[in-house]
């Protein structure tokens, strides 16, 4: 467990956790507009969540709104960022340095949200040995060693779907406890390993379907 | 509605739709392993969905499994790809050509799933006028015109969170009916506009939380 991580974190239900980044996004917008205070009613109207639910979600943070004034924007924004782990540095790797994998290695946004990609891994000898966005790309045989050296906690999987499970097995063998799966493969993991699926191509299918479903509106 | 799009598409419930890419992913893996037939029981074991639910989901496609043999892998894979819209070309744009936006412009994977990014848009004069991954980057004032010319149906939003809503308004004014929102902002849209949220940084928070929640297992 990283230093400074609030002990209450474990008690936050995951649906609440998934809403916190929405509140954070709105608070960032307000700060840019130089708004100093915001009520849970105002957040509710913007984010589309009941004000009572917002108050409940935010009660997990050690911050309270003031009657009639609401929450202090900058303080709540900062408390949310810390609570969500975005201020804590985490080391990650990218497995599969193809098009999406290289893109993620180059995405500076990840670092602003607490994830520092320390290396990429691939099986293609034309890719291994290269440097992408100032980070080295190694062969799979170096994965366990590099993860130990850098104390890597998160591995993003951006390989072709047919290799996703075998790559996940290698990642778990290296002792990594969180897999960020960008493929549509349903990875089977061991009990103490977390998977987060971010299947961007599956999301495309949902959008196509909505476009096709409302032809009269197009 | 694009040519060749099955008319039954509108009747598929969205939870079923969201499972279809998982089946497709597994079928692609099987094809690579030169497996010719697969039962819904086998898919069920791999994907973690009840076999009866799989049969129901697949009943929306015009393809049937054979008793004792199951589904023909290549035929089902192809039917799923077509059904999901991955074989149909769609034109898209990227609004916000920063780190993530450039990454998406360079991601050839999108094209394999039916999305051709025809242009990027930005407000930064150092970015507009440049070419990213063989596609031009324009100022926001050209957005409506370019979308008309290219018959754009999907706009990906990869701007800073505080600009997400104003950019979405410009996109809707241009007549685009599907917004792919990569920011954690809860974009407000008009009735006939679809939004798909793919907030990759929010997913990071969920992973951090799972890592923190199980310190004994780390």
Coordinates of C-alpha atoms in Angstrom, one line a residue, chain A residues 1-2 5 9-10 12 14 17-18 21-22 25 28-29 32 46-47 84-86 88 90 99-100 103-104 106-110 113-115 153-154 161-162 177-180 182 184-186 188 192 194-198 200-213 215 217-218, chain B residues 1-2 5 9-10 12 14 17-18 21-22 25 28-29 32 46-47 84-86 88 90 99-100 103-104 106-110 113-115 153-154 161-162 177-180 182 184-186 188 192 194-198 200-213 215 217-218:
Chain A
X1 CA 0.0 0.0 0.0
X2 CA 1.5 3.3 -1.0
X5 CA -3.1 6.4 1.0
X9 CA -10.4 3.8 0.6
X10 CA -11.2 0.2 0.9
X12 CA -15.8 3.0 -0.8
X14 CA -17.2 0.8 -6.5
X17 CA -15.7 5.3 -6.9
X18 CA -16.8 5.4 -10.6
X21 CA -14.0 11.2 -11.5
X22 CA -17.1 12.8 -12.9
X25 CA -14.0 16.7 -14.0
X28 CA -11.7 21.2 -12.7
X29 CA -14.0 23.0 -15.1
X32 CA -10.9 27.1 -14.8
X46 CA -24.3 19.1 -14.1
X47 CA -23.3 15.5 -13.6
X84 CA -8.5 8.7 -6.5
X85 CA -4.7 8.0 -6.4
X86 CA -3.9 10.5 -9.2
X88 CA 0.5 9.1 -6.1
X90 CA 2.5 4.3 -9.9
X99 CA -0.3 1.1 -32.8
X100 CA -2.4 1.5 -29.6
X103 CA 0.0 5.6 -28.5
X104 CA -0.3 4.9 -24.8
X106 CA 3.3 8.5 -25.8
X107 CA 0.3 9.7 -23.9
X108 CA 1.5 12.2 -21.3
X109 CA -2.0 12.3 -19.9
X110 CA -1.4 9.0 -18.0
X113 CA -3.2 10.8 -13.6
X114 CA -0.4 9.0 -11.6
X115 CA 0.7 6.4 -14.1
X153 CA 2.1 -2.3 -10.2
X154 CA 0.0 -2.1 -13.4
X161 CA -6.8 -10.4 -29.0
X162 CA -5.6 -13.9 -29.7
X177 CA -1.6 -7.5 -9.4
X178 CA -3.4 -5.2 -11.8
X179 CA -4.0 -5.8 -15.5
X180 CA -5.4 -3.0 -17.7
X182 CA -7.4 -2.9 -23.8
X184 CA -12.0 -7.3 -26.0
X185 CA -10.8 -10.7 -24.7
X186 CA -12.3 -11.8 -21.3
X188 CA -9.1 -15.1 -16.8
X192 CA -5.8 -11.7 -6.1
X194 CA -7.6 -7.1 -10.6
X195 CA -8.5 -6.5 -14.2
X196 CA -9.9 -3.3 -15.7
X197 CA -11.3 -3.7 -19.2
X198 CA -11.0 -0.7 -21.4
X200 CA -12.2 0.9 -26.9
X201 CA -13.1 -1.1 -30.1
X202 CA -16.2 -2.6 -28.3
X203 CA -17.3 0.9 -27.5
X204 CA -17.3 1.6 -31.3
X205 CA -19.8 -1.2 -31.8
X206 CA -22.1 0.4 -29.3
X207 CA -21.9 3.8 -31.1
X208 CA -22.5 2.2 -34.5
X209 CA -25.6 0.4 -33.1
X210 CA -27.0 3.7 -31.8
X211 CA -26.5 5.3 -35.1
X212 CA -28.2 2.5 -37.0
X213 CA -31.0 2.2 -34.4
X215 CA -32.2 6.1 -38.8
X217 CA -33.0 10.9 -36.5
X218 CA -29.9 10.9 -38.7
Chain B
X1 CA -28.6 3.8 -42.2
X2 CA -25.7 2.3 -44.1
X5 CA -27.1 -3.2 -42.1
X9 CA -30.1 -4.5 -35.3
X10 CA -32.5 -2.1 -33.6
X12 CA -30.9 -6.1 -29.9
X14 CA -27.7 -3.1 -25.3
X17 CA -24.7 -5.9 -27.8
X18 CA -22.0 -5.3 -25.2
X21 CA -17.5 -8.2 -28.9
X22 CA -16.4 -10.7 -26.2
X25 CA -12.7 -11.9 -29.5
X28 CA -10.8 -14.8 -33.4
X29 CA -8.6 -16.6 -30.9
X32 CA -5.9 -18.5 -35.0
X46 CA -14.2 -19.0 -21.8
X47 CA -16.2 -15.7 -21.6
X84 CA -21.3 -5.1 -35.0
X85 CA -20.6 -2.7 -37.9
X86 CA -16.9 -3.4 -38.0
X88 CA -18.9 -1.1 -42.6
X90 CA -17.6 5.0 -40.9
X99 CA -1.3 13.6 -26.7
X100 CA -4.3 11.2 -26.6
X103 CA -2.4 8.7 -30.4
X104 CA -5.9 7.9 -31.7
X106 CA -2.2 7.2 -35.4
X107 CA -4.0 4.1 -34.1
X108 CA -4.6 1.8 -37.2
X109 CA -6.7 -0.4 -35.0
X110 CA -9.7 1.9 -35.4
X113 CA -13.0 -1.8 -36.6
X114 CA -14.7 0.3 -39.2
X115 CA -13.7 3.8 -38.2
X153 CA -20.8 10.3 -38.3
X154 CA -18.6 10.1 -35.2
X161 CA -12.0 18.3 -19.5
X162 CA -12.9 21.9 -19.0
X177 CA -25.1 12.3 -34.0
X178 CA -22.5 10.3 -32.2
X179 CA -19.9 11.6 -29.7
X180 CA -17.1 9.4 -28.4
X182 CA -12.7 10.3 -23.9
X184 CA -14.4 12.2 -17.7
X185 CA -16.8 15.2 -18.2
X186 CA -20.5 14.2 -18.2
X188 CA -25.0 17.0 -21.9
X192 CA -31.1 12.5 -30.8
X194 CA -25.6 9.3 -28.7
X195 CA -22.6 9.6 -26.3
X196 CA -20.2 6.8 -25.6
X197 CA -18.0 7.5 -22.6
X198 CA -14.5 5.9 -22.7
X200 CA -9.5 5.9 -19.7
X201 CA -8.2 8.0 -16.8
X202 CA -11.3 7.1 -14.7
X203 CA -10.4 3.5 -15.2
X204 CA -7.0 4.1 -13.7
X205 CA -8.7 5.3 -10.5
X206 CA -10.6 2.0 -10.3
X207 CA -7.4 0.0 -10.7
X208 CA -5.5 2.1 -8.1
X209 CA -8.4 1.5 -5.7
X210 CA -8.3 -2.3 -6.2
X211 CA -4.6 -2.3 -5.6
X212 CA -5.0 -0.2 -2.3
X213 CA -8.0 -2.3 -1.2
X215 CA -2.8 -4.6 0.6
X217 CA -2.5 -9.6 -1.2
X218 CA 0.1 -7.3 -2.7

